[in-house]
Amino acid sequence: MDSHIERILFTAEEVAQRVRELGAEISRDYAGKTPLVVGVLKGAVVFLADLVRVLDIPVEMDFIGAASYRNSTESSREVEVYLCPQVKGRDVLIVEDIVDTGWTLARLRKFLLEQGAASVRVCALLDKPSRRETPVEVEYCGFEIPDCFVVGYGLDYAQRYRNLPFIGVIGKTEE
Ligand code: IMP
């Protein structure tokens, strides 16, 4: 194991099991519809790839890009959408790796509705509710986790570790 990984939070098998459960729930809820599954770049790519393969309804796939930074008063985050698919009239399911402060998803949900999406729901693999700064609804959540920095299964630290098959807690790095 990489020496920076302090401990494994969820093994690949535990993640796969939870993804199957989420897939069954989403397939039931969207029966008769063809949702547009929109992954938030880049962290959601691995999760999205596994999730769509356990859905037994027709779906389309696309990606959205968002960059966030603290505003000058530090009281909130500005979230800039730099890539957005055509969503007019679509039932959009946003797929996100992790909800932290909530600013990114709050902005994306509002943005997609403004772009004309018929409905918007959120599926996040991980949620850190104790870190929330703004309320955001997460209709489908994989796991709630405590306030720690996690990597793997698409999640990065400085663009690394996305390819780990499990989700681990990262310790101090001295690079
Ligand atoms: P939010 O806008 O604060 O909710 O930020 C969500 C984004 O922060 C996620 O999409 C991740 O890119 C990043 N993030 C938050 N916590 C972690 C973590 O523990 N590991 C890796 N990325 C994280």
Coordinates of C-alpha atoms and ligand atoms in Angstrom, one line a residue:
M1 CA 0.0 0.0 0.0
D2 CA 1.1 3.6 -0.6
S3 CA 2.9 4.8 2.5
H4 CA 0.8 8.0 2.6
I5 CA -2.4 6.0 3.1
E6 CA -3.0 5.8 6.8
R7 CA -5.9 3.4 6.6
I8 CA -8.5 2.0 4.3
L9 CA -12.0 3.3 4.9
F10 CA -13.8 1.2 2.3
T11 CA -12.4 -1.7 0.4
A12 CA -13.1 -2.2 -3.3
E13 CA -15.6 -4.9 -2.4
E14 CA -17.5 -2.6 0.0
V15 CA -17.6 0.2 -2.6
A16 CA -18.8 -2.2 -5.3
Q17 CA -21.6 -3.5 -3.0
R18 CA -22.8 0.0 -2.1
V19 CA -22.7 1.0 -5.8
R20 CA -24.9 -1.9 -6.7
E21 CA -27.4 -0.9 -4.0
L22 CA -27.4 2.7 -5.3
G23 CA -27.8 1.4 -8.8
A24 CA -30.9 -0.6 -7.9
E25 CA -32.4 2.4 -6.1
I26 CA -31.8 4.7 -9.0
S27 CA -33.1 2.2 -11.5
R28 CA -36.3 1.9 -9.5
D29 CA -36.8 5.6 -9.1
Y30 CA -36.1 6.4 -12.8
A31 CA -38.1 3.5 -14.3
G32 CA -39.6 4.5 -17.6
K33 CA -37.3 7.5 -18.0
T34 CA -33.9 8.0 -19.7
P35 CA -31.9 10.2 -17.3
L36 CA -28.9 12.2 -18.3
V37 CA -26.2 11.1 -15.9
V38 CA -23.8 13.9 -15.5
G39 CA -20.4 13.3 -13.8
V40 CA -18.5 16.1 -12.1
L41 CA -15.0 16.1 -13.4
K42 CA -12.6 14.7 -12.5
G43 CA -13.3 13.0 -9.2
A44 CA -16.6 11.3 -10.2
V45 CA -15.3 9.5 -13.3
V46 CA -14.5 6.2 -11.7
F47 CA -17.7 6.1 -9.6
L48 CA -19.8 7.1 -12.7
A49 CA -18.2 4.4 -14.8
D50 CA -19.2 1.7 -12.2
L51 CA -22.6 3.2 -11.4
V52 CA -23.9 3.3 -15.0
R53 CA -23.0 -0.3 -15.5
V54 CA -25.2 -1.4 -12.6
L55 CA -28.2 0.6 -13.9
D56 CA -30.8 -1.4 -15.7
I57 CA -32.6 1.6 -17.3
P58 CA -31.5 3.4 -20.5
V59 CA -29.2 6.4 -19.6
E60 CA -27.1 9.0 -21.4
M61 CA -23.8 10.1 -20.0
D62 CA -22.1 13.4 -20.0
F63 CA -19.7 15.5 -17.8
I64 CA -19.7 18.9 -16.1
G65 CA -16.7 20.9 -15.0
A66 CA -16.6 23.2 -12.0
A67 CA -13.8 25.1 -10.3
S68 CA -14.3 26.6 -6.9
Y69 CA -12.4 29.2 -4.9
R70 CA -13.0 31.2 -1.7
N71 CA -14.5 34.6 -2.3
S72 CA -12.8 37.7 -0.8
T73 CA -14.8 37.6 2.5
E74 CA -14.0 33.9 2.9
S75 CA -17.6 33.4 3.8
S76 CA -18.6 31.4 0.8
R77 CA -17.2 29.8 -2.3
E78 CA -17.4 31.0 -5.9
V79 CA -18.0 28.1 -8.2
E80 CA -17.3 28.6 -11.9
V81 CA -18.8 26.2 -14.3
Y82 CA -16.4 25.7 -17.2
L83 CA -18.0 22.9 -19.1
C84 CA -21.7 22.0 -19.2
P85 CA -23.7 19.6 -21.4
Q86 CA -27.0 20.4 -23.1
V87 CA -29.6 19.6 -20.4
K88 CA -32.8 21.4 -21.6
G89 CA -35.8 19.2 -20.7
R90 CA -33.7 16.4 -19.3
D91 CA -33.9 14.5 -16.1
V92 CA -30.4 15.1 -14.8
L93 CA -28.7 12.9 -12.2
I94 CA -25.5 14.7 -11.0
V95 CA -22.9 12.1 -10.0
E96 CA -20.3 13.5 -7.6
D97 CA -17.4 11.9 -5.7
I98 CA -17.8 13.7 -2.3
V99 CA -19.9 16.5 -0.7
D100 CA -17.8 18.6 1.6
T101 CA -18.9 22.2 2.2
G102 CA -21.7 21.8 -0.2
W103 CA -20.9 24.9 -2.3
T104 CA -20.1 22.9 -5.5
L105 CA -23.3 20.9 -5.6
A106 CA -25.5 23.8 -4.5
R107 CA -24.2 25.8 -7.4
L108 CA -24.4 23.0 -9.9
R109 CA -28.0 22.1 -9.0
K110 CA -29.1 25.7 -9.4
F111 CA -27.1 26.1 -12.6
L112 CA -28.5 23.0 -14.3
L113 CA -32.1 24.1 -13.4
E114 CA -31.3 27.5 -14.9
Q115 CA -30.1 25.8 -18.0
G116 CA -33.6 24.2 -18.4
A117 CA -33.2 20.7 -16.9
A118 CA -36.6 19.2 -16.2
S119 CA -35.3 17.7 -12.9
V120 CA -32.0 17.5 -11.0
R121 CA -31.1 15.0 -8.4
V122 CA -27.7 14.3 -6.8
C123 CA -25.9 11.0 -6.3
A124 CA -22.7 11.3 -4.2
L125 CA -20.5 8.4 -3.2
L126 CA -19.3 10.1 0.0
D127 CA -20.6 12.8 2.2
K128 CA -18.9 14.7 5.1
P129 CA -22.0 16.3 6.7
S130 CA -20.0 17.8 9.6
R131 CA -18.2 20.1 7.0
R132 CA -21.3 21.5 5.5
E133 CA -21.4 25.3 5.0
T134 CA -24.5 25.5 2.8
P135 CA -27.4 23.2 2.7
V136 CA -27.6 20.8 -0.3
E137 CA -29.9 17.9 -0.9
V138 CA -28.2 14.6 -1.7
E139 CA -30.9 12.2 -2.9
Y140 CA -28.5 9.2 -3.2
C141 CA -25.5 8.9 -0.8
G142 CA -23.0 6.1 -0.7
F143 CA -21.4 6.6 2.7
E144 CA -21.4 9.3 5.3
I145 CA -17.8 9.8 6.6
P146 CA -16.2 11.9 9.3
D147 CA -14.1 14.9 8.7
C148 CA -10.9 13.4 7.2
F149 CA -9.2 13.7 3.8
V150 CA -9.9 10.7 1.6
V151 CA -8.4 9.5 -1.7
G152 CA -8.8 6.7 -4.2
Y153 CA -11.7 5.5 -6.4
G154 CA -11.4 8.7 -8.3
L155 CA -10.6 11.0 -5.4
D156 CA -7.3 12.8 -5.5
Y157 CA -4.7 14.6 -3.4
A158 CA -2.7 16.9 -5.7
Q159 CA -4.0 14.9 -8.7
R160 CA -2.6 11.6 -7.3
Y161 CA -4.2 8.4 -5.9
R162 CA -7.3 8.6 -8.2
N163 CA -6.5 5.1 -9.5
L164 CA -6.5 3.3 -6.1
P165 CA -9.3 0.7 -6.1
F166 CA -10.3 1.4 -2.5
I167 CA -11.0 4.6 -0.5
G168 CA -8.3 5.5 2.0
V169 CA -7.5 8.2 4.5
I170 CA -4.4 10.1 3.6
G171 CA -1.8 11.1 6.2
K172 CA 0.8 13.8 6.1
T173 CA 2.6 14.1 2.8
E174 CA 6.0 15.7 2.6
E175 CA 6.5 16.0 -1.1
Ligands
IMP1 P1 -17.5 21.2 -1.7 O1 -17.9 22.3 -2.7 O2 -16.7 21.8 -0.6 O3 -18.6 20.4 -1.3 O4 -16.3 20.4 -2.4 C1 -16.5 19.2 -3.1 C2 -15.2 18.9 -3.8 O5 -14.1 19.0 -2.9 C3 -15.2 17.5 -4.2 O6 -15.8 17.3 -5.5 C4 -13.7 17.1 -4.2 O7 -13.1 17.5 -5.4 C5 -13.1 18.0 -3.1 N1 -13.0 17.3 -1.8 C6 -13.6 17.5 -0.7 N2 -13.2 16.7 0.3 C7 -12.3 15.8 -0.3 C8 -11.5 14.7 0.2 O8 -11.6 14.2 1.3 N3 -10.7 14.1 -0.8 C9 -10.6 14.5 -2.1 N4 -11.3 15.5 -2.5 C10 -12.1 16.2 -1.7

